[in-house]
Every structure is written in C-alpha cells, then in structure tokens.
C-alpha cells in the first residue's frame, strides 16, 4: 500500500442547503451528509481532471466512515463547505478524507471514503491510475 501525504489533491467546494434537507427537530438530516460528501467527491474529481460522465469507468464506494461532530441548525438557504483530499491509494482503490464545515470553518462532520474503479458496462474492476492527477499536483510517486 502506498500512502500519500495530505494535502495532496485537495479541493474545497460550497454546497447549498435546501429546506427539505432538515428534519422535524430543525437539524440537518443525517441522510444528507453522505450526499454532501458525494458532491464533494464529484467536485474533487472534476477539479483534478477526472470527469466520469463521458467514459465507462466509474468510481464506486467500497467503504464509507462518517463521524457526526456537531448539529447543523435550520437554515434553508445556508451553505456548507466540503473539503476533500487524497489520503491513500493502492493498486485497486483510493481513499479520500472529507470534512464538512460551516462557513466559519467549524467542522460538523468528518468522513473517509474508499473508492474503486469499475467499468459501468462490463462491471469489471480496474486498476486505479492516478498518475496524471498526481503529476499535476507535483507528486512523482
């Protein structure tokens, strides 16, 4: 296993909240957090030249760990920040660390997502090649 030192390939994006993202208690519903992480992963990939919309290779979630750190109170037009960075890679998977923050920088959730690559048509697993992304980030590993 090759370990990548953070913050390699880091990306930050803002995600808007909607009224239906909140539960009856007035908190951001726990089911919204994985969606925030997914948005962060898409934005991360696009920012680093990995656009899966036109190809047959897609990233699939192999493992998701999510820690809820603090409640997000009702704000139907609020925004959260998702920070995503590459923290690990192997021949057949890569792991992203993701933080969800309030605009003031307060962390409200922390996630780690391990992903693999699969051909959407054949369902075959592919080796993970991040060399073009890493070269753009100055990593020669």
CSV table of N, CA and C in Angstrom, one decimal, residues 21-122:
chain,number,residue,atom,x,y,z
A,21,UNK,N,-33.7,19.5,3.4
A,21,UNK,CA,-32.5,18.8,4.0
A,21,UNK,C,-32.6,18.7,5.5
A,22,UNK,N,-33.6,19.4,6.1
A,22,UNK,CA,-33.7,19.4,7.6
A,22,UNK,C,-34.8,18.6,8.1
A,23,UNK,N,-34.6,18.0,9.3
A,23,UNK,CA,-35.6,17.2,9.9
A,23,UNK,C,-36.6,18.0,10.8
A,24,UNK,N,-37.5,17.3,11.4
A,24,UNK,CA,-38.5,18.0,12.2
A,24,UNK,C,-37.9,18.6,13.5
A,25,UNK,N,-36.7,18.2,13.9
A,25,UNK,CA,-36.1,18.8,15.0
A,25,UNK,C,-35.3,20.1,14.7
A,26,UNK,N,-35.3,20.4,13.4
A,26,UNK,CA,-34.6,21.6,12.9
A,26,UNK,C,-33.1,21.4,12.7
A,27,UNK,N,-32.7,20.2,12.6
A,27,UNK,CA,-31.3,19.8,12.3
A,27,UNK,C,-31.1,19.3,10.9
A,28,UNK,N,-30.0,19.5,10.3
A,28,UNK,CA,-29.7,18.9,9.0
A,28,UNK,C,-29.8,17.4,9.2
A,29,UNK,N,-30.6,16.7,8.4
A,29,UNK,CA,-30.9,15.3,8.5
A,29,UNK,C,-29.6,14.5,8.2
A,30,UNK,N,-29.4,13.5,9.0
A,30,UNK,CA,-28.2,12.6,8.9
A,30,UNK,C,-28.0,12.0,7.5
A,31,UNK,N,-29.1,11.8,6.8
A,31,UNK,CA,-29.0,11.2,5.5
A,31,UNK,C,-28.5,12.2,4.4
A,32,UNK,N,-28.4,13.5,4.8
A,32,UNK,CA,-27.9,14.5,3.8
A,32,UNK,C,-26.4,14.5,3.8
A,33,UNK,N,-25.7,14.1,4.8
A,33,UNK,CA,-24.2,14.1,4.9
A,33,UNK,C,-23.6,13.3,3.8
A,34,UNK,N,-24.0,12.0,3.6
A,34,UNK,CA,-23.4,11.3,2.5
A,34,UNK,C,-23.6,11.9,1.1
A,35,UNK,N,-24.7,12.6,1.0
A,35,UNK,CA,-24.9,13.4,-0.3
A,35,UNK,C,-23.9,14.6,-0.4
A,36,UNK,N,-23.7,15.2,0.7
A,36,UNK,CA,-22.7,16.3,0.7
A,36,UNK,C,-21.3,15.8,0.3
A,37,UNK,N,-20.9,14.6,0.9
A,37,UNK,CA,-19.6,14.0,0.6
A,37,UNK,C,-19.6,13.6,-0.9
A,38,UNK,N,-20.7,13.1,-1.4
A,38,UNK,CA,-20.7,12.7,-2.8
A,38,UNK,C,-20.5,14.0,-3.7
A,39,UNK,N,-21.1,15.1,-3.4
A,39,UNK,CA,-20.9,16.3,-4.1
A,39,UNK,C,-19.5,16.7,-4.1
A,40,UNK,N,-18.9,16.6,-2.9
A,40,UNK,CA,-17.5,17.0,-2.7
A,40,UNK,C,-16.6,16.1,-3.6
A,41,UNK,N,-16.9,14.8,-3.6
A,41,UNK,CA,-16.1,13.9,-4.5
A,41,UNK,C,-16.2,14.2,-5.9
A,42,UNK,N,-17.4,14.5,-6.4
A,42,UNK,CA,-17.6,14.9,-7.8
A,42,UNK,C,-16.8,16.1,-8.1
A,43,UNK,N,-16.9,17.1,-7.3
A,43,UNK,CA,-16.2,18.4,-7.5
A,43,UNK,C,-14.7,18.2,-7.4
A,44,UNK,N,-14.2,17.3,-6.5
A,44,UNK,CA,-12.8,17.0,-6.4
A,44,UNK,C,-12.3,16.4,-7.7
A,45,UNK,N,-13.1,15.4,-8.2
A,45,UNK,CA,-12.7,14.7,-9.4
A,45,UNK,C,-12.6,15.7,-10.6
A,46,UNK,N,-13.6,16.5,-10.8
A,46,UNK,CA,-13.7,17.4,-11.9
A,46,UNK,C,-12.5,18.4,-11.8
A,47,UNK,N,-12.2,18.9,-10.5
A,47,UNK,CA,-11.1,19.8,-10.3
A,47,UNK,C,-9.8,19.3,-10.7
A,48,UNK,N,-9.7,17.9,-10.7
A,48,UNK,CA,-8.4,17.3,-10.9
A,48,UNK,C,-8.4,16.5,-12.2
A,49,UNK,N,-9.3,16.8,-13.1
A,49,UNK,CA,-9.3,16.2,-14.5
A,49,UNK,C,-9.9,14.8,-14.6
A,50,UNK,N,-10.7,14.4,-13.6
A,50,UNK,CA,-11.3,13.1,-13.7
A,50,UNK,C,-12.8,13.2,-13.9
A,51,UNK,N,-13.2,13.4,-15.1
A,51,UNK,CA,-14.7,13.5,-15.4
A,51,UNK,C,-15.2,12.2,-15.9
A,52,UNK,N,-16.0,11.6,-15.0
A,52,UNK,CA,-16.5,10.2,-15.3
A,52,UNK,C,-17.8,10.3,-16.1
A,53,UNK,N,-18.3,11.4,-16.4
A,53,UNK,CA,-19.6,11.5,-17.1
A,53,UNK,C,-19.6,10.9,-18.5
A,54,UNK,N,-18.5,11.0,-19.2
A,54,UNK,CA,-18.5,10.6,-20.6
A,54,UNK,C,-17.9,9.2,-20.8
A,55,UNK,N,-17.2,8.7,-19.8
A,55,UNK,CA,-16.5,7.4,-20.0
A,55,UNK,C,-17.3,6.2,-19.4
A,56,UNK,N,-16.6,5.1,-19.5
A,56,UNK,CA,-17.3,3.9,-18.9
A,56,UNK,C,-16.8,3.6,-17.5
A,57,UNK,N,-15.6,4.1,-17.1
A,57,UNK,CA,-15.1,3.8,-15.8
A,57,UNK,C,-15.8,4.8,-14.8
A,58,UNK,N,-16.3,4.2,-13.7
A,58,UNK,CA,-16.9,5.0,-12.7
A,58,UNK,C,-16.3,4.6,-11.3
A,59,UNK,N,-16.3,5.5,-10.4
A,59,UNK,CA,-15.8,5.2,-9.1
A,59,UNK,C,-17.0,4.7,-8.2
A,60,UNK,N,-16.7,3.6,-7.5
A,60,UNK,CA,-17.8,3.0,-6.7
A,60,UNK,C,-17.3,3.1,-5.2
A,61,UNK,N,-18.2,3.3,-4.3
A,61,UNK,CA,-17.9,3.4,-2.9
A,61,UNK,C,-17.7,2.0,-2.4
A,62,UNK,N,-16.5,1.7,-1.8
A,62,UNK,CA,-16.2,0.4,-1.2
A,62,UNK,C,-16.4,0.5,0.3
A,63,UNK,N,-16.2,1.7,0.9
A,63,UNK,CA,-16.3,1.8,2.3
A,63,UNK,C,-16.5,3.3,2.6
A,64,UNK,N,-17.4,3.6,3.6
A,64,UNK,CA,-17.7,4.9,4.0
A,64,UNK,C,-17.7,5.0,5.5
A,65,UNK,N,-16.9,5.9,6.1
A,65,UNK,CA,-16.9,6.1,7.5
A,65,UNK,C,-17.3,7.5,7.7
A,66,UNK,N,-18.2,7.8,8.6
A,66,UNK,CA,-18.7,9.2,8.8
A,66,UNK,C,-18.9,9.4,10.2
A,67,UNK,N,-18.3,10.5,10.7
A,67,UNK,CA,-18.4,10.9,12.1
A,67,UNK,C,-19.2,12.2,12.1
A,68,UNK,N,-20.3,12.3,12.8
A,68,UNK,CA,-21.1,13.5,13.0
A,68,UNK,C,-20.5,14.2,14.2
A,69,UNK,N,-20.0,15.4,14.0
A,69,UNK,CA,-19.3,16.1,15.1
A,69,UNK,C,-20.2,17.2,15.8
A,70,UNK,N,-21.1,17.8,15.0
A,70,UNK,CA,-21.9,18.9,15.6
A,70,UNK,C,-23.2,19.0,14.7
A,71,UNK,N,-24.3,19.3,15.3
A,71,UNK,CA,-25.5,19.5,14.6
A,71,UNK,C,-25.5,20.8,13.8
A,72,UNK,N,-26.1,20.8,12.6
A,72,UNK,CA,-26.3,22.0,11.8
A,72,UNK,C,-27.7,22.4,11.9
A,73,UNK,N,-27.9,23.6,12.4
A,73,UNK,CA,-29.3,24.1,12.7
A,73,UNK,C,-30.0,24.6,11.4
A,74,UNK,N,-31.3,24.6,11.5
A,74,UNK,CA,-32.2,25.1,10.4
A,74,UNK,C,-31.6,26.3,9.7
A,75,UNK,N,-31.4,26.2,8.5
A,75,UNK,CA,-31.1,27.4,7.6
A,75,UNK,C,-31.3,26.9,6.2
A,76,UNK,N,-32.5,27.1,5.7
A,76,UNK,CA,-32.9,26.5,4.4
A,76,UNK,C,-32.2,27.1,3.2
A,77,UNK,N,-31.5,28.2,3.4
A,77,UNK,CA,-30.7,28.8,2.3
A,77,UNK,C,-29.2,28.9,2.7
A,78,UNK,N,-28.8,28.1,3.7
A,78,UNK,CA,-27.4,28.1,4.2
A,78,UNK,C,-26.5,27.4,3.2
A,79,UNK,N,-25.2,27.4,3.5
A,79,UNK,CA,-24.2,26.8,2.7
A,79,UNK,C,-23.2,26.1,3.7
A,80,UNK,N,-22.7,24.9,3.2
A,80,UNK,CA,-21.7,24.2,3.9
A,80,UNK,C,-20.5,24.1,3.0
A,81,UNK,N,-19.3,23.9,3.6
A,81,UNK,CA,-18.1,23.7,2.8
A,81,UNK,C,-17.7,22.3,2.9
A,82,UNK,N,-17.3,21.7,1.8
A,82,UNK,CA,-16.8,20.3,1.8
A,82,UNK,C,-15.4,20.3,1.3
A,83,UNK,N,-14.5,19.8,2.2
A,83,UNK,CA,-13.0,19.8,1.9
A,83,UNK,C,-12.7,18.3,1.6
A,84,UNK,N,-12.1,18.0,0.5
A,84,UNK,CA,-11.8,16.7,0.1
A,84,UNK,C,-10.3,16.6,-0.3
A,85,UNK,N,-9.6,15.5,0.2
A,85,UNK,CA,-8.2,15.3,-0.2
A,85,UNK,C,-7.9,13.9,-0.3
A,86,UNK,N,-7.0,13.5,-1.1
A,86,UNK,CA,-6.5,12.2,-1.3
A,86,UNK,C,-5.6,11.8,-0.1
A,87,UNK,N,-5.9,10.7,0.6
A,87,UNK,CA,-5.0,10.3,1.7
A,87,UNK,C,-4.4,9.0,1.6
A,88,UNK,N,-4.8,8.1,0.6
A,88,UNK,CA,-4.3,6.8,0.5
A,88,UNK,C,-4.6,6.3,-0.9
A,89,UNK,N,-3.8,5.4,-1.4
A,89,UNK,CA,-4.1,4.7,-2.7
A,89,UNK,C,-3.4,3.4,-2.7
A,90,UNK,N,-4.0,2.4,-3.3
A,90,UNK,CA,-3.5,1.1,-3.6
A,90,UNK,C,-3.7,0.8,-5.1
A,91,UNK,N,-3.3,-0.4,-5.5
A,91,UNK,CA,-3.5,-0.7,-6.9
A,91,UNK,C,-4.9,-0.7,-7.3
A,92,UNK,N,-5.9,-1.0,-6.4
A,92,UNK,CA,-7.3,-1.1,-6.8
A,92,UNK,C,-8.2,-0.2,-6.0
A,93,UNK,N,-7.7,0.7,-5.3
A,93,UNK,CA,-8.6,1.6,-4.5
A,93,UNK,C,-7.8,2.9,-4.2
A,94,UNK,N,-8.6,3.9,-3.8
A,94,UNK,CA,-8.0,5.1,-3.2
A,94,UNK,C,-9.0,5.6,-2.2
A,95,UNK,N,-8.4,6.4,-1.2
A,95,UNK,CA,-9.2,6.8,-0.1
A,95,UNK,C,-9.1,8.4,0.0
A,96,UNK,N,-10.3,9.0,0.2
A,96,UNK,CA,-10.4,10.4,0.3
A,96,UNK,C,-10.8,10.7,1.7
A,97,UNK,N,-10.2,11.7,2.3
A,97,UNK,CA,-10.7,12.3,3.6
A,97,UNK,C,-11.6,13.5,3.2
A,98,UNK,N,-12.7,13.6,3.9
A,98,UNK,CA,-13.6,14.7,3.6
A,98,UNK,C,-14.1,15.3,4.9
A,99,UNK,N,-14.1,16.6,5.0
A,99,UNK,CA,-14.6,17.4,6.1
A,99,UNK,C,-15.8,18.2,5.6
A,100,UNK,N,-16.8,18.3,6.4
A,100,UNK,CA,-17.9,19.2,6.2
A,100,UNK,C,-17.9,20.3,7.2
A,101,UNK,N,-17.9,21.5,6.8
A,101,UNK,CA,-17.7,22.6,7.7
A,101,UNK,C,-18.8,23.7,7.5
A,102,UNK,N,-19.0,24.4,8.5
A,102,UNK,CA,-19.8,25.7,8.4
A,102,UNK,C,-18.9,26.7,7.7
A,103,UNK,N,-19.5,27.8,7.2
A,103,UNK,CA,-18.7,28.8,6.5
A,103,UNK,C,-17.6,29.4,7.4
A,104,UNK,N,-17.8,29.4,8.7
A,104,UNK,CA,-16.8,29.9,9.6
A,104,UNK,C,-15.6,29.0,9.9
A,105,UNK,N,-15.7,27.8,9.3
A,105,UNK,CA,-14.6,26.8,9.4
A,105,UNK,C,-14.8,25.8,10.5
A,106,UNK,N,-16.0,25.8,11.2
A,106,UNK,CA,-16.3,24.8,12.2
A,106,UNK,C,-16.6,23.5,11.6
A,107,UNK,N,-15.9,22.4,12.0
A,107,UNK,CA,-16.2,21.1,11.4
A,107,UNK,C,-17.4,20.5,12.0
A,108,UNK,N,-18.3,20.1,11.2
A,108,UNK,CA,-19.6,19.5,11.6
A,108,UNK,C,-19.6,18.0,11.3
A,109,UNK,N,-18.8,17.5,10.4
A,109,UNK,CA,-18.7,16.1,10.1
A,109,UNK,C,-17.3,15.8,9.5
A,110,UNK,N,-16.9,14.5,9.6
A,110,UNK,CA,-15.6,14.1,9.1
A,110,UNK,C,-15.9,12.7,8.5
A,111,UNK,N,-15.5,12.6,7.2
A,111,UNK,CA,-15.6,11.3,6.5
A,111,UNK,C,-14.4,10.8,5.9
A,112,UNK,N,-14.3,9.5,5.7
A,112,UNK,CA,-13.3,8.8,4.9
A,112,UNK,C,-14.0,7.9,4.0
A,113,UNK,N,-13.7,8.0,2.7
A,113,UNK,CA,-14.4,7.1,1.7
A,113,UNK,C,-13.3,6.4,0.9
A,114,UNK,N,-13.4,5.1,0.8
A,114,UNK,CA,-12.6,4.3,0.0
A,114,UNK,C,-13.3,3.9,-1.3
A,115,UNK,N,-12.7,4.2,-2.4
A,115,UNK,CA,-13.4,4.0,-3.7
A,115,UNK,C,-12.5,3.1,-4.6
A,116,UNK,N,-13.2,2.4,-5.5
A,116,UNK,CA,-12.6,1.6,-6.5
A,116,UNK,C,-13.1,2.0,-7.9
A,117,UNK,N,-12.5,1.6,-8.9
A,117,UNK,CA,-13.0,1.9,-10.3
A,117,UNK,C,-13.5,0.6,-10.9
A,118,UNK,N,-14.7,0.8,-11.6
A,118,UNK,CA,-15.4,-0.3,-12.2
A,118,UNK,C,-15.8,0.2,-13.6
A,119,UNK,N,-15.9,-0.7,-14.6
A,119,UNK,CA,-16.4,-0.4,-15.9
A,119,UNK,C,-17.9,-0.5,-15.8
A,120,UNK,N,-18.6,0.6,-16.1
A,120,UNK,CA,-20.1,0.6,-15.9
A,120,UNK,C,-20.8,-0.4,-16.8
A,121,UNK,N,-20.2,-0.8,-18.0
A,121,UNK,CA,-20.9,-1.7,-18.8
A,121,UNK,C,-20.5,-3.2,-18.5
A,122,UNK,N,-19.3,-3.5,-18.3
A,122,UNK,CA,-18.8,-4.9,-18.1
A,122,UNK,C,-18.8,-5.3,-16.6
